[in-house]
Amino acid sequence: MGGLLPDMMVALPLLALLALLADAFAAPRGPGPAGARSAGGLAVLLMAALCGFGLLLTLTGAPFVAAAGVAILTGTLSLISNIKRRVLGEPLVFSDFALLGAVFQHPQFYLSALRLWQVVVLAGGLGGLGVTLVLLSNATLAPRLAGAGLMLGAGAALALALARLVRAGFAEVPDPEVDVARLGLVPCLLAHWRAWRASPDLPPCAAAPITGESRQLVVIVQCESFTDPVDLFGDPALALPGLERACALAWQAGRLAVSGFGAYTMRTEYGVLFGLPEERLGMRRFDPFLTAVREASWALPNRLDHGAWDRCFVHPHDMRFYGRDRIMPASGFGALVGEESFPPPAPGEGRYVTDAAMTDGILALAQDSTRAALIYAVTIENHGPWPAEQGEEAHLIAPYLRLLAHSDAMLTRLLDELPRLGRPVTLCFFGDHRPSIPGASEPGAERHTPYVLLRFAADGTPVAGSGEARDLAPAALHHAILDAIRLGEAEG
């Protein structure tokens, strides 16, 4: 016990200094002098660091190891957040931790965004921390008891500090960029999580279900990383013929104001499927799929009469990703068509099920349906990364443009073949987010993707719209689709 007090008197100031330095590394910098955060943010950071110190001290019995461990973990979070902000235009958010399991299930989605040195630093740092904790731990009881006491006391103080931040209303309009700058990364993560936990559920949807007497067909395609290359790269020669034709025939078309860049498919998907704007979701906007089951009555399939409509969700990937295996049945889909229903990509076709195979599957489902039908399809062929091609004519964006052309060919086939089915058809096609391609397509103010909403009469004739482009958020596109479905019923 005699050596514990001197060690703690050195370790605790060292802990505070290291935690502050690690947090200062997280971008964006604070608004105060030398990038300082707010007093409330600093209080939360120090209480969180002390709580983590107490936990590691309880596990190891070594004060300096515990202090170093907290500093390494805080610095690692800052490094990961800075990488994510550079690639996706957004710092780390609390809901990202819900995807930790997916990192191990599908590491190619995440590690491909890192440079080799970053992978080495992260793996080496975390591995070194684990080895250090094991080698430098001791069996002395006194520091472990002190650590448990610190953890409980700091945990209680942390809870009070977080509650005070939430009561102050900082999270009324959550913005990770603003909140990290003001509070710091760890305080922002904890405060956002605390506010998310306290967010109330929305009331259930009370609208009457839409009948399916017209036998209309509704096909919605959420296309991976699909955007207009003319808009993205500023070159008219890159125009996509299928997209241009769809816009010319569209009942409604325009720009889709998605909130994510290079990722966060579920935000766009939720908006189109559930129709609830991000402003209404509060903290749930960062990953609305975490609470989507509680809002299932708002989902598009549940807005339809289940006794009259076939409702199918199609995605050629692991349905456990984002919890779709739970969310989609609760949302009213009667059938889920996953990767096992599609042929794997042939050599040279890439990593994922092709858009051509997806088109075959959608058309087969449409042809087999004898009732009114909703088919919601999520593609994946155009998921990155898009490594630069080798050769004399190599270009950084060439691989992306090649896969983008496959998506456009999908749209063209649907335009050609769906109107021939002899029934009213509504077709919606949109991009879930823009691609993140270092040096070619990087985060910025512009994040929109294109959408087209087309209607065809039973004889295949396109139903004309106003001809004016309309820019929509994903939730507004949901309501535009509902309007098209209602019109299809009325006209049918």
Short mmCIF file of C-alpha atoms in Angstrom, two decimals:
data_model
loop_
_atom_site.label_atom_id
_atom_site.label_comp_id
_atom_site.label_asym_id
_atom_site.label_seq_id
_atom_site.Cartn_x
_atom_site.Cartn_y
_atom_site.Cartn_z
CA MET A 1 0.00 0.00 0.00
CA GLY A 2 2.92 2.31 0.72
CA GLY A 3 3.97 2.51 -2.94
CA LEU A 4 0.45 2.89 -4.31
CA LEU A 5 -0.15 6.49 -3.18
CA PRO A 6 3.04 7.92 -4.76
CA ASP A 7 2.35 6.00 -7.96
CA MET A 8 -1.21 7.32 -8.10
CA MET A 9 -0.05 10.90 -7.47
CA VAL A 10 2.08 10.64 -10.60
CA ALA A 11 -0.19 8.42 -12.70
CA LEU A 12 -3.35 10.55 -12.35
CA PRO A 13 -1.83 13.85 -13.61
CA LEU A 14 -0.12 11.86 -16.36
CA LEU A 15 -3.49 10.32 -17.24
CA ALA A 16 -5.12 13.75 -17.51
CA LEU A 17 -2.30 15.11 -19.70
CA LEU A 18 -2.29 12.11 -22.05
CA ALA A 19 -6.09 12.09 -22.36
CA LEU A 20 -6.10 15.80 -23.25
CA LEU A 21 -3.34 15.34 -25.84
CA ALA A 22 -5.07 12.33 -27.40
CA ASP A 23 -8.36 14.20 -27.59
CA ALA A 24 -6.67 17.29 -29.07
CA PHE A 25 -5.52 15.05 -31.95
CA ALA A 26 -9.16 14.47 -32.99
CA ALA A 27 -10.37 16.76 -35.78
CA PRO A 28 -11.92 19.25 -35.99
CA ARG A 29 -10.07 21.33 -33.43
CA GLY A 30 -11.92 23.12 -30.67
CA PRO A 31 -13.02 26.77 -30.98
CA GLY A 32 -11.04 27.92 -27.93
CA PRO A 33 -7.41 29.08 -27.72
CA ALA A 34 -5.01 26.43 -29.05
CA GLY A 35 -8.03 24.34 -30.09
CA ALA A 36 -9.40 23.99 -26.57
CA ARG A 37 -12.81 22.35 -26.05
CA SER A 38 -15.63 23.61 -23.85
CA ALA A 39 -15.49 23.23 -20.07
CA GLY A 40 -18.34 20.73 -20.16
CA GLY A 41 -16.56 18.64 -22.75
CA LEU A 42 -13.31 18.68 -20.77
CA ALA A 43 -15.16 17.57 -17.63
CA VAL A 44 -16.73 14.64 -19.44
CA LEU A 45 -13.39 13.68 -21.00
CA LEU A 46 -11.58 13.66 -17.66
CA MET A 47 -14.35 11.69 -15.93
CA ALA A 48 -14.39 9.18 -18.79
CA ALA A 49 -10.60 8.87 -18.66
CA LEU A 50 -10.71 8.35 -14.90
CA CYS A 51 -13.46 5.75 -15.27
CA GLY A 52 -11.38 3.90 -17.88
CA PHE A 53 -8.30 4.22 -15.69
CA GLY A 54 -10.20 2.69 -12.79
CA LEU A 55 -11.33 -0.23 -14.92
CA LEU A 56 -7.82 -0.97 -16.22
CA LEU A 57 -6.35 -0.54 -12.76
CA THR A 58 -8.86 -3.08 -11.45
CA LEU A 59 -7.80 -5.49 -14.18
CA THR A 60 -4.03 -4.95 -14.01
CA GLY A 61 -3.14 -3.54 -10.61
CA ALA A 62 -0.58 -1.28 -12.35
CA PRO A 63 -1.33 2.50 -12.29
CA PHE A 64 1.09 3.50 -15.07
CA VAL A 65 -0.09 0.67 -17.33
CA ALA A 66 -3.69 1.76 -16.75
CA ALA A 67 -2.87 5.38 -17.61
CA ALA A 68 -1.02 4.35 -20.77
CA GLY A 69 -3.88 2.05 -21.76
CA VAL A 70 -6.44 4.84 -21.54
CA ALA A 71 -4.18 7.15 -23.55
CA ILE A 72 -3.66 4.51 -26.27
CA LEU A 73 -7.38 3.79 -26.54
CA THR A 74 -8.25 7.50 -26.69
CA GLY A 75 -5.56 8.14 -29.29
CA THR A 76 -6.76 5.16 -31.34
CA LEU A 77 -10.29 6.53 -31.38
CA SER A 78 -8.95 9.90 -32.53
CA LEU A 79 -6.93 8.28 -35.33
CA ILE A 80 -9.90 6.21 -36.54
CA SER A 81 -12.16 9.27 -36.42
CA ASN A 82 -9.69 11.37 -38.42
CA ILE A 83 -9.39 8.65 -41.06
CA LYS A 84 -13.15 8.33 -41.30
CA ARG A 85 -13.57 12.10 -41.54
CA ARG A 86 -11.05 12.25 -44.39
CA VAL A 87 -12.71 9.41 -46.33
CA LEU A 88 -16.40 9.94 -45.51
CA GLY A 89 -16.58 13.57 -44.42
CA GLU A 90 -17.84 12.80 -40.91
CA PRO A 91 -16.10 12.11 -37.58
CA LEU A 92 -16.72 8.92 -35.67
CA VAL A 93 -20.29 8.72 -34.30
CA PHE A 94 -21.58 6.58 -31.44
CA SER A 95 -23.66 4.36 -33.74
CA ASP A 96 -20.49 3.26 -35.57
CA PHE A 97 -19.77 0.99 -32.61
CA ALA A 98 -22.87 -1.04 -33.49
CA LEU A 99 -21.01 -2.10 -36.64
CA LEU A 100 -18.04 -3.65 -34.81
CA GLY A 101 -19.40 -7.14 -35.47
CA ALA A 102 -19.71 -6.36 -39.17
CA VAL A 103 -16.03 -5.33 -39.26
CA PHE A 104 -15.11 -8.92 -38.45
CA GLN A 105 -17.83 -10.47 -40.63
CA HIS A 106 -17.04 -8.32 -43.68
CA PRO A 107 -13.62 -6.69 -43.13
CA GLN A 108 -13.27 -5.80 -46.83
CA PHE A 109 -15.86 -3.04 -46.37
CA TYR A 110 -13.68 -1.25 -43.81
CA LEU A 111 -10.01 -2.16 -44.15
CA SER A 112 -10.02 -1.15 -47.82
CA ALA A 113 -10.47 2.47 -46.69
CA LEU A 114 -7.21 2.39 -44.73
CA ARG A 115 -3.66 2.86 -45.90
CA LEU A 116 -1.12 0.19 -45.04
CA TRP A 117 0.65 2.28 -42.40
CA GLN A 118 -2.67 3.01 -40.72
CA VAL A 119 -3.52 -0.70 -40.53
CA VAL A 120 -0.05 -1.39 -39.10
CA VAL A 121 -0.35 1.41 -36.50
CA LEU A 122 -3.83 0.36 -35.39
CA ALA A 123 -3.09 -3.34 -35.26
CA GLY A 124 0.32 -2.81 -33.65
CA GLY A 125 -1.00 -0.34 -31.10
CA LEU A 126 -3.93 -2.46 -29.99
CA GLY A 127 -1.84 -5.63 -30.03
CA GLY A 128 0.91 -3.94 -28.05
CA LEU A 129 -1.64 -2.69 -25.53
CA GLY A 130 -2.94 -6.21 -25.00
CA VAL A 131 0.55 -7.64 -24.54
CA THR A 132 1.51 -4.82 -22.17
CA LEU A 133 -1.59 -5.32 -20.04
CA VAL A 134 -0.75 -9.01 -19.67
CA LEU A 135 3.00 -8.67 -19.04
CA LEU A 136 2.92 -5.71 -16.64
CA SER A 137 -0.11 -6.71 -14.59
CA ASN A 138 0.39 -7.81 -11.00
CA ALA A 139 -1.67 -9.66 -8.42
CA THR A 140 -1.57 -6.98 -5.71
CA LEU A 141 -5.02 -6.45 -4.23
CA ALA A 142 -4.75 -2.83 -3.00
CA PRO A 143 -4.49 -1.10 -6.41
CA ARG A 144 -7.32 -3.26 -7.73
CA LEU A 145 -9.59 -2.19 -4.90
CA ALA A 146 -8.57 1.42 -5.48
CA GLY A 147 -9.30 1.02 -9.17
CA ALA A 148 -12.77 -0.37 -8.48
CA GLY A 149 -13.52 2.57 -6.20
CA LEU A 150 -12.29 5.07 -8.78
CA MET A 151 -14.30 3.42 -11.52
CA LEU A 152 -17.53 3.58 -9.51
CA GLY A 153 -16.97 7.15 -8.35
CA ALA A 154 -15.90 8.44 -11.77
CA GLY A 155 -18.74 6.54 -13.43
CA ALA A 156 -21.28 8.29 -11.23
CA ALA A 157 -19.67 11.69 -11.90
CA LEU A 158 -19.60 10.92 -15.63
CA ALA A 159 -23.31 10.09 -15.65
CA LEU A 160 -24.08 13.42 -13.97
CA ALA A 161 -21.85 15.37 -16.39
CA LEU A 162 -23.48 13.70 -19.41
CA ALA A 163 -26.98 14.38 -18.08
CA ARG A 164 -26.05 18.03 -17.64
CA LEU A 165 -24.84 18.25 -21.24
CA VAL A 166 -28.03 16.68 -22.57
CA ARG A 167 -30.22 18.96 -20.45
CA ALA A 168 -28.32 21.94 -21.85
CA GLY A 169 -29.84 21.08 -25.24
CA PHE A 170 -26.62 20.59 -27.17
CA ALA A 171 -28.15 17.66 -29.05
CA GLU A 172 -31.32 19.31 -30.31
CA VAL A 173 -29.74 19.56 -33.77
CA PRO A 174 -27.01 16.90 -33.64
CA ASP A 175 -23.99 17.62 -35.81
CA PRO A 176 -20.84 15.50 -35.23
CA GLU A 177 -18.61 18.09 -36.88
CA VAL A 178 -19.80 20.90 -34.60
CA ASP A 179 -20.11 18.76 -31.47
CA VAL A 180 -16.67 17.15 -31.74
CA ALA A 181 -15.10 20.58 -32.18
CA ARG A 182 -16.89 21.96 -29.13
CA LEU A 183 -16.86 18.96 -26.79
CA GLY A 184 -14.10 16.68 -28.02
CA LEU A 185 -14.43 13.24 -29.60
CA VAL A 186 -14.99 11.03 -26.56
CA PRO A 187 -17.40 13.49 -24.87
CA CYS A 188 -19.32 13.83 -28.15
CA LEU A 189 -19.59 10.06 -28.55
CA LEU A 190 -20.80 9.60 -24.99
CA ALA A 191 -23.20 12.56 -25.00
CA HIS A 192 -24.74 11.57 -28.34
CA TRP A 193 -25.17 8.02 -27.07
CA ARG A 194 -26.77 9.29 -23.86
CA ALA A 195 -29.21 11.46 -25.82
CA TRP A 196 -29.97 8.58 -28.20
CA ARG A 197 -30.81 6.31 -25.27
CA ALA A 198 -33.27 8.93 -23.99
CA SER A 199 -34.98 9.55 -27.35
CA PRO A 200 -38.68 8.59 -27.35
CA ASP A 201 -40.28 6.27 -29.87
CA LEU A 202 -42.46 7.79 -32.56
CA PRO A 203 -46.21 7.16 -32.51
CA PRO A 204 -47.38 4.38 -34.86
CA CYS A 205 -48.63 5.21 -38.34
CA ALA A 206 -52.43 5.39 -38.40
CA ALA A 207 -52.95 5.66 -42.19
CA ALA A 208 -55.26 3.16 -43.85
CA PRO A 209 -53.47 0.53 -46.00
CA ILE A 210 -53.46 0.96 -49.75
CA THR A 211 -55.44 -1.64 -51.67
CA GLY A 212 -53.98 -3.60 -54.57
CA GLU A 213 -56.98 -4.02 -56.84
CA SER A 214 -55.13 -2.62 -59.86
CA ARG A 215 -52.53 -5.44 -59.82
CA GLN A 216 -49.92 -2.75 -60.27
CA LEU A 217 -46.22 -3.52 -60.04
CA VAL A 218 -43.91 -1.28 -58.01
CA VAL A 219 -40.16 -1.79 -58.44
CA ILE A 220 -37.73 0.27 -56.36
CA VAL A 221 -34.00 -0.08 -56.98
CA GLN A 222 -31.53 1.34 -54.49
CA CYS A 223 -28.33 1.34 -56.51
CA GLU A 224 -24.96 1.14 -54.77
CA SER A 225 -22.76 4.25 -55.19
CA PHE A 226 -24.81 5.34 -58.21
CA THR A 227 -24.55 8.96 -59.26
CA ASP A 228 -24.46 11.03 -62.42
CA PRO A 229 -20.81 11.09 -63.59
CA VAL A 230 -21.42 14.33 -65.47
CA ASP A 231 -22.45 15.95 -62.22
CA LEU A 232 -19.64 14.27 -60.27
CA PHE A 233 -16.72 14.82 -62.62
CA GLY A 234 -17.96 17.72 -64.77
CA ASP A 235 -17.45 15.94 -68.11
CA PRO A 236 -20.51 15.83 -70.47
CA ALA A 237 -18.88 12.96 -72.38
CA LEU A 238 -19.51 10.69 -69.39
CA ALA A 239 -23.30 10.93 -69.67
CA LEU A 240 -25.15 7.67 -68.96
CA PRO A 241 -27.63 6.83 -71.75
CA GLY A 242 -29.98 4.86 -69.49
CA LEU A 243 -30.17 7.65 -66.91
CA GLU A 244 -30.74 10.29 -69.60
CA ARG A 245 -33.54 8.24 -71.15
CA ALA A 246 -35.13 7.60 -67.76
CA CYS A 247 -35.09 11.32 -66.93
CA ALA A 248 -36.75 12.11 -70.26
CA LEU A 249 -39.55 9.58 -69.59
CA ALA A 250 -39.87 10.22 -65.86
CA TRP A 251 -43.06 11.10 -64.06
CA GLN A 252 -40.74 12.80 -61.59
CA ALA A 253 -36.94 13.09 -61.37
CA GLY A 254 -34.26 15.18 -59.76
CA ARG A 255 -31.53 15.15 -57.14
CA LEU A 256 -31.76 13.04 -53.98
CA ALA A 257 -30.31 14.88 -50.96
CA VAL A 258 -28.67 11.96 -49.16
CA SER A 259 -26.89 12.75 -45.90
CA GLY A 260 -24.04 10.23 -46.16
CA PHE A 261 -21.00 10.22 -48.40
CA GLY A 262 -19.25 7.03 -49.48
CA ALA A 263 -21.15 4.95 -46.90
CA TYR A 264 -24.19 4.88 -44.62
CA THR A 265 -26.44 3.11 -47.09
CA MET A 266 -28.93 2.51 -44.27
CA ARG A 267 -29.67 6.23 -43.86
CA THR A 268 -30.89 6.56 -47.44
CA GLU A 269 -32.57 3.15 -47.33
CA TYR A 270 -34.43 4.03 -44.14
CA GLY A 271 -35.59 7.37 -45.53
CA VAL A 272 -37.05 5.81 -48.69
CA LEU A 273 -38.58 2.82 -46.89
CA PHE A 274 -39.93 4.58 -43.78
CA GLY A 275 -40.56 8.13 -44.94
CA LEU A 276 -39.47 9.74 -41.67
CA PRO A 277 -37.21 12.77 -42.19
CA GLU A 278 -33.91 12.98 -40.32
CA GLU A 279 -35.07 16.14 -38.55
CA ARG A 280 -37.77 14.07 -36.86
CA LEU A 281 -35.40 11.27 -35.88
CA GLY A 282 -33.03 13.33 -33.74
CA MET A 283 -30.09 11.19 -32.61
CA ARG A 284 -31.55 8.19 -34.40
CA ARG A 285 -30.59 9.74 -37.72
CA PHE A 286 -27.00 8.45 -37.49
CA ASP A 287 -28.13 4.82 -37.78
CA PRO A 288 -31.92 4.65 -38.00
CA PHE A 289 -31.78 0.89 -38.50
CA LEU A 290 -30.87 0.48 -34.81
CA THR A 291 -34.44 1.41 -33.85
CA ALA A 292 -36.24 0.71 -37.15
CA VAL A 293 -38.21 -2.25 -35.80
CA ARG A 294 -39.95 0.11 -33.36
CA GLU A 295 -41.07 2.29 -36.30
CA ALA A 296 -42.10 -0.60 -38.55
CA SER A 297 -45.68 0.66 -38.99
CA TRP A 298 -44.28 3.53 -41.09
CA ALA A 299 -42.46 1.24 -43.53
CA LEU A 300 -43.66 1.18 -47.13
CA PRO A 301 -44.65 -2.52 -47.20
CA ASN A 302 -46.75 -2.03 -44.06
CA ARG A 303 -48.55 0.84 -45.79
CA LEU A 304 -49.93 -1.69 -48.28
CA ASP A 305 -52.78 -4.17 -47.81
CA HIS A 306 -50.96 -7.42 -46.99
CA GLY A 307 -53.89 -9.44 -48.27
CA ALA A 308 -53.60 -7.96 -51.76
CA TRP A 309 -49.88 -7.22 -52.24
CA ASP A 310 -46.81 -9.39 -52.69
CA ARG A 311 -43.93 -7.64 -50.92
CA CYS A 312 -40.38 -8.74 -51.63
CA PHE A 313 -37.03 -7.39 -50.44
CA VAL A 314 -34.04 -8.29 -52.63
CA HIS A 315 -30.40 -7.85 -51.64
CA PRO A 316 -27.61 -10.18 -52.82
CA HIS A 317 -25.61 -9.97 -49.61
CA ASP A 318 -25.66 -11.17 -46.01
CA MET A 319 -29.07 -10.11 -44.69
CA ARG A 320 -27.65 -9.89 -41.16
CA PHE A 321 -25.74 -6.79 -42.24
CA TYR A 322 -27.47 -3.77 -40.65
CA GLY A 323 -29.95 -6.26 -39.16
CA ARG A 324 -32.00 -6.50 -42.35
CA ASP A 325 -32.91 -10.11 -41.49
CA ARG A 326 -34.96 -8.68 -38.58
CA ILE A 327 -35.95 -5.28 -39.88
CA MET A 328 -37.38 -6.22 -43.27
CA PRO A 329 -39.86 -8.87 -42.08
CA ALA A 330 -41.01 -6.49 -39.33
CA SER A 331 -41.40 -3.78 -42.01
CA GLY A 332 -43.93 -5.91 -43.86
CA PHE A 333 -41.86 -7.72 -46.48
CA GLY A 334 -43.31 -11.18 -46.98
CA ALA A 335 -40.21 -12.55 -48.72
CA LEU A 336 -36.48 -11.87 -48.52
CA VAL A 337 -34.30 -12.81 -51.48
CA GLY A 338 -30.63 -12.91 -50.49
CA GLU A 339 -27.25 -13.78 -51.96
CA GLU A 340 -28.01 -17.51 -52.00
CA SER A 341 -30.57 -16.86 -54.77
CA PHE A 342 -28.01 -15.42 -57.20
CA PRO A 343 -25.09 -16.94 -59.07
CA PRO A 344 -21.73 -15.86 -57.67
CA PRO A 345 -19.74 -13.48 -59.88
CA ALA A 346 -17.68 -15.20 -62.53
CA PRO A 347 -13.91 -14.64 -62.78
CA GLY A 348 -13.32 -11.06 -63.87
CA GLU A 349 -16.78 -9.90 -62.73
CA GLY A 350 -15.62 -8.48 -59.44
CA ARG A 351 -16.29 -9.25 -55.79
CA TYR A 352 -20.08 -8.99 -55.61
CA VAL A 353 -23.22 -10.26 -57.34
CA THR A 354 -23.58 -8.35 -60.60
CA ASP A 355 -26.28 -5.86 -61.50
CA ALA A 356 -27.06 -8.00 -64.54
CA ALA A 357 -27.88 -10.96 -62.28
CA MET A 358 -29.94 -8.64 -60.09
CA THR A 359 -31.91 -7.48 -63.13
CA ASP A 360 -32.65 -11.09 -64.09
CA GLY A 361 -33.88 -11.75 -60.56
CA ILE A 362 -36.11 -8.66 -60.41
CA LEU A 363 -37.70 -9.42 -63.78
CA ALA A 364 -38.31 -13.05 -62.79
CA LEU A 365 -40.04 -11.95 -59.57
CA ALA A 366 -42.13 -9.44 -61.51
CA GLN A 367 -43.20 -12.01 -64.08
CA ASP A 368 -44.11 -14.59 -61.43
CA SER A 369 -46.31 -12.22 -59.44
CA THR A 370 -50.05 -12.52 -60.13
CA ARG A 371 -51.15 -9.87 -57.61
CA ALA A 372 -50.16 -6.31 -56.92
CA ALA A 373 -46.48 -6.45 -56.09
CA LEU A 374 -43.77 -4.36 -54.42
CA ILE A 375 -40.17 -5.33 -55.14
CA TYR A 376 -37.51 -3.36 -53.27
CA ALA A 377 -34.01 -4.23 -54.50
CA VAL A 378 -30.62 -3.13 -53.14
CA THR A 379 -27.65 -3.65 -55.45
CA ILE A 380 -24.03 -4.14 -54.43
CA GLU A 381 -21.86 -4.66 -57.56
CA ASN A 382 -20.67 -1.05 -57.54
CA HIS A 383 -19.42 -1.17 -53.95
CA GLY A 384 -15.83 0.05 -53.66
CA PRO A 385 -12.96 0.13 -53.48
CA TRP A 386 -12.16 1.04 -57.07
CA PRO A 387 -8.38 0.57 -57.38
CA ALA A 388 -6.63 2.46 -60.14
CA GLU A 389 -6.11 0.31 -63.21
CA GLN A 390 -2.64 -0.46 -64.50
CA GLY A 391 -1.55 0.41 -68.02
CA GLU A 392 -0.84 3.30 -70.27
CA GLU A 393 -4.41 4.57 -70.27
CA ALA A 394 -5.05 3.94 -66.60
CA HIS A 395 -7.26 6.48 -64.92
CA LEU A 396 -8.22 6.79 -61.29
CA ILE A 397 -11.96 6.78 -62.01
CA ALA A 398 -11.99 4.19 -64.81
CA PRO A 399 -12.94 1.20 -62.58
CA TYR A 400 -15.79 3.16 -61.04
CA LEU A 401 -17.10 4.28 -64.43
CA ARG A 402 -16.99 0.69 -65.68
CA LEU A 403 -19.20 -0.53 -62.84
CA LEU A 404 -21.40 2.55 -63.10
CA ALA A 405 -22.11 1.58 -66.71
CA HIS A 406 -23.32 -1.82 -65.46
CA SER A 407 -25.79 -0.07 -63.15
CA ASP A 408 -26.95 2.09 -66.04
CA ALA A 409 -27.44 -1.03 -68.17
CA MET A 410 -29.63 -2.39 -65.38
CA LEU A 411 -31.79 0.72 -65.51
CA THR A 412 -32.02 0.42 -69.30
CA ARG A 413 -33.22 -3.21 -69.15
CA LEU A 414 -35.83 -2.36 -66.54
CA LEU A 415 -37.07 0.51 -68.72
CA ASP A 416 -37.34 -1.85 -71.68
CA GLU A 417 -38.89 -4.92 -70.07
CA LEU A 418 -41.09 -3.85 -67.17
CA PRO A 419 -43.60 -1.93 -69.36
CA ARG A 420 -44.13 -5.10 -71.43
CA LEU A 421 -45.69 -7.03 -68.56
CA GLY A 422 -49.20 -5.82 -69.34
CA ARG A 423 -49.89 -4.14 -65.99
CA PRO A 424 -49.45 -0.68 -64.46
CA VAL A 425 -45.84 -0.18 -63.40
CA THR A 426 -44.09 2.26 -61.11
CA LEU A 427 -40.28 2.18 -61.30
CA CYS A 428 -38.05 4.14 -58.94
CA PHE A 429 -34.26 4.06 -59.34
CA PHE A 430 -31.84 6.04 -57.18
CA GLY A 431 -28.29 6.11 -55.83
CA ASP A 432 -27.72 5.47 -52.13
CA HIS A 433 -24.66 7.76 -51.88
CA ARG A 434 -21.73 9.07 -53.87
CA PRO A 435 -18.52 7.04 -54.10
CA SER A 436 -15.49 7.91 -51.97
CA ILE A 437 -12.53 7.78 -54.38
CA PRO A 438 -9.38 9.47 -53.02
CA GLY A 439 -8.18 12.12 -55.42
CA ALA A 440 -11.29 11.93 -57.58
CA SER A 441 -14.48 11.96 -55.48
CA GLU A 442 -13.98 13.26 -51.96
CA PRO A 443 -16.29 14.62 -49.24
CA GLY A 444 -17.66 18.08 -49.83
CA ALA A 445 -20.78 20.18 -49.66
CA GLU A 446 -22.39 18.39 -52.62
CA ARG A 447 -23.57 14.88 -51.76
CA HIS A 448 -26.70 14.42 -53.85
CA THR A 449 -27.36 11.49 -56.16
CA PRO A 450 -29.93 11.19 -58.96
CA TYR A 451 -33.35 9.61 -58.68
CA VAL A 452 -35.95 8.83 -61.32
CA LEU A 453 -39.58 7.89 -60.68
CA LEU A 454 -41.41 6.54 -63.72
CA ARG A 455 -45.00 5.38 -64.23
CA PHE A 456 -46.29 3.23 -67.06
CA ALA A 457 -49.89 2.45 -67.96
CA ALA A 458 -50.97 -1.16 -68.44
CA ASP A 459 -50.27 -0.88 -72.18
CA GLY A 460 -46.70 0.24 -71.53
CA THR A 461 -47.27 3.92 -72.27
CA PRO A 462 -45.22 6.25 -70.05
CA VAL A 463 -47.33 8.48 -67.80
CA ALA A 464 -46.09 12.03 -68.20
CA GLY A 465 -45.28 14.24 -65.25
CA SER A 466 -44.70 17.95 -64.95
CA GLY A 467 -41.32 17.76 -66.65
CA GLU A 468 -39.72 19.88 -63.95
CA ALA A 469 -36.85 18.51 -61.88
CA ARG A 470 -37.70 18.15 -58.20
CA ASP A 471 -35.01 17.77 -55.57
CA LEU A 472 -36.04 15.57 -52.65
CA ALA A 473 -34.71 14.10 -49.44
CA PRO A 474 -35.00 10.29 -49.18
CA ALA A 475 -38.02 10.58 -46.88
CA ALA A 476 -39.75 12.83 -49.39
CA LEU A 477 -39.07 10.27 -52.13
CA HIS A 478 -40.93 7.73 -49.97
CA HIS A 479 -44.01 9.95 -50.09
CA ALA A 480 -43.63 10.54 -53.83
CA ILE A 481 -43.65 6.76 -54.31
CA LEU A 482 -46.77 6.48 -52.14
CA ASP A 483 -48.43 9.17 -54.30
CA ALA A 484 -47.56 7.20 -57.43
CA ILE A 485 -48.98 4.00 -55.91
CA ARG A 486 -52.21 5.74 -54.93
CA LEU A 487 -52.56 7.15 -58.43
CA GLY A 488 -51.98 3.69 -59.85
CA GLU A 489 -54.82 2.35 -57.72
CA ALA A 490 -57.16 5.20 -58.64
CA GLU A 491 -56.43 4.90 -62.36
CA GLY A 492 -56.58 1.11 -62.25
#
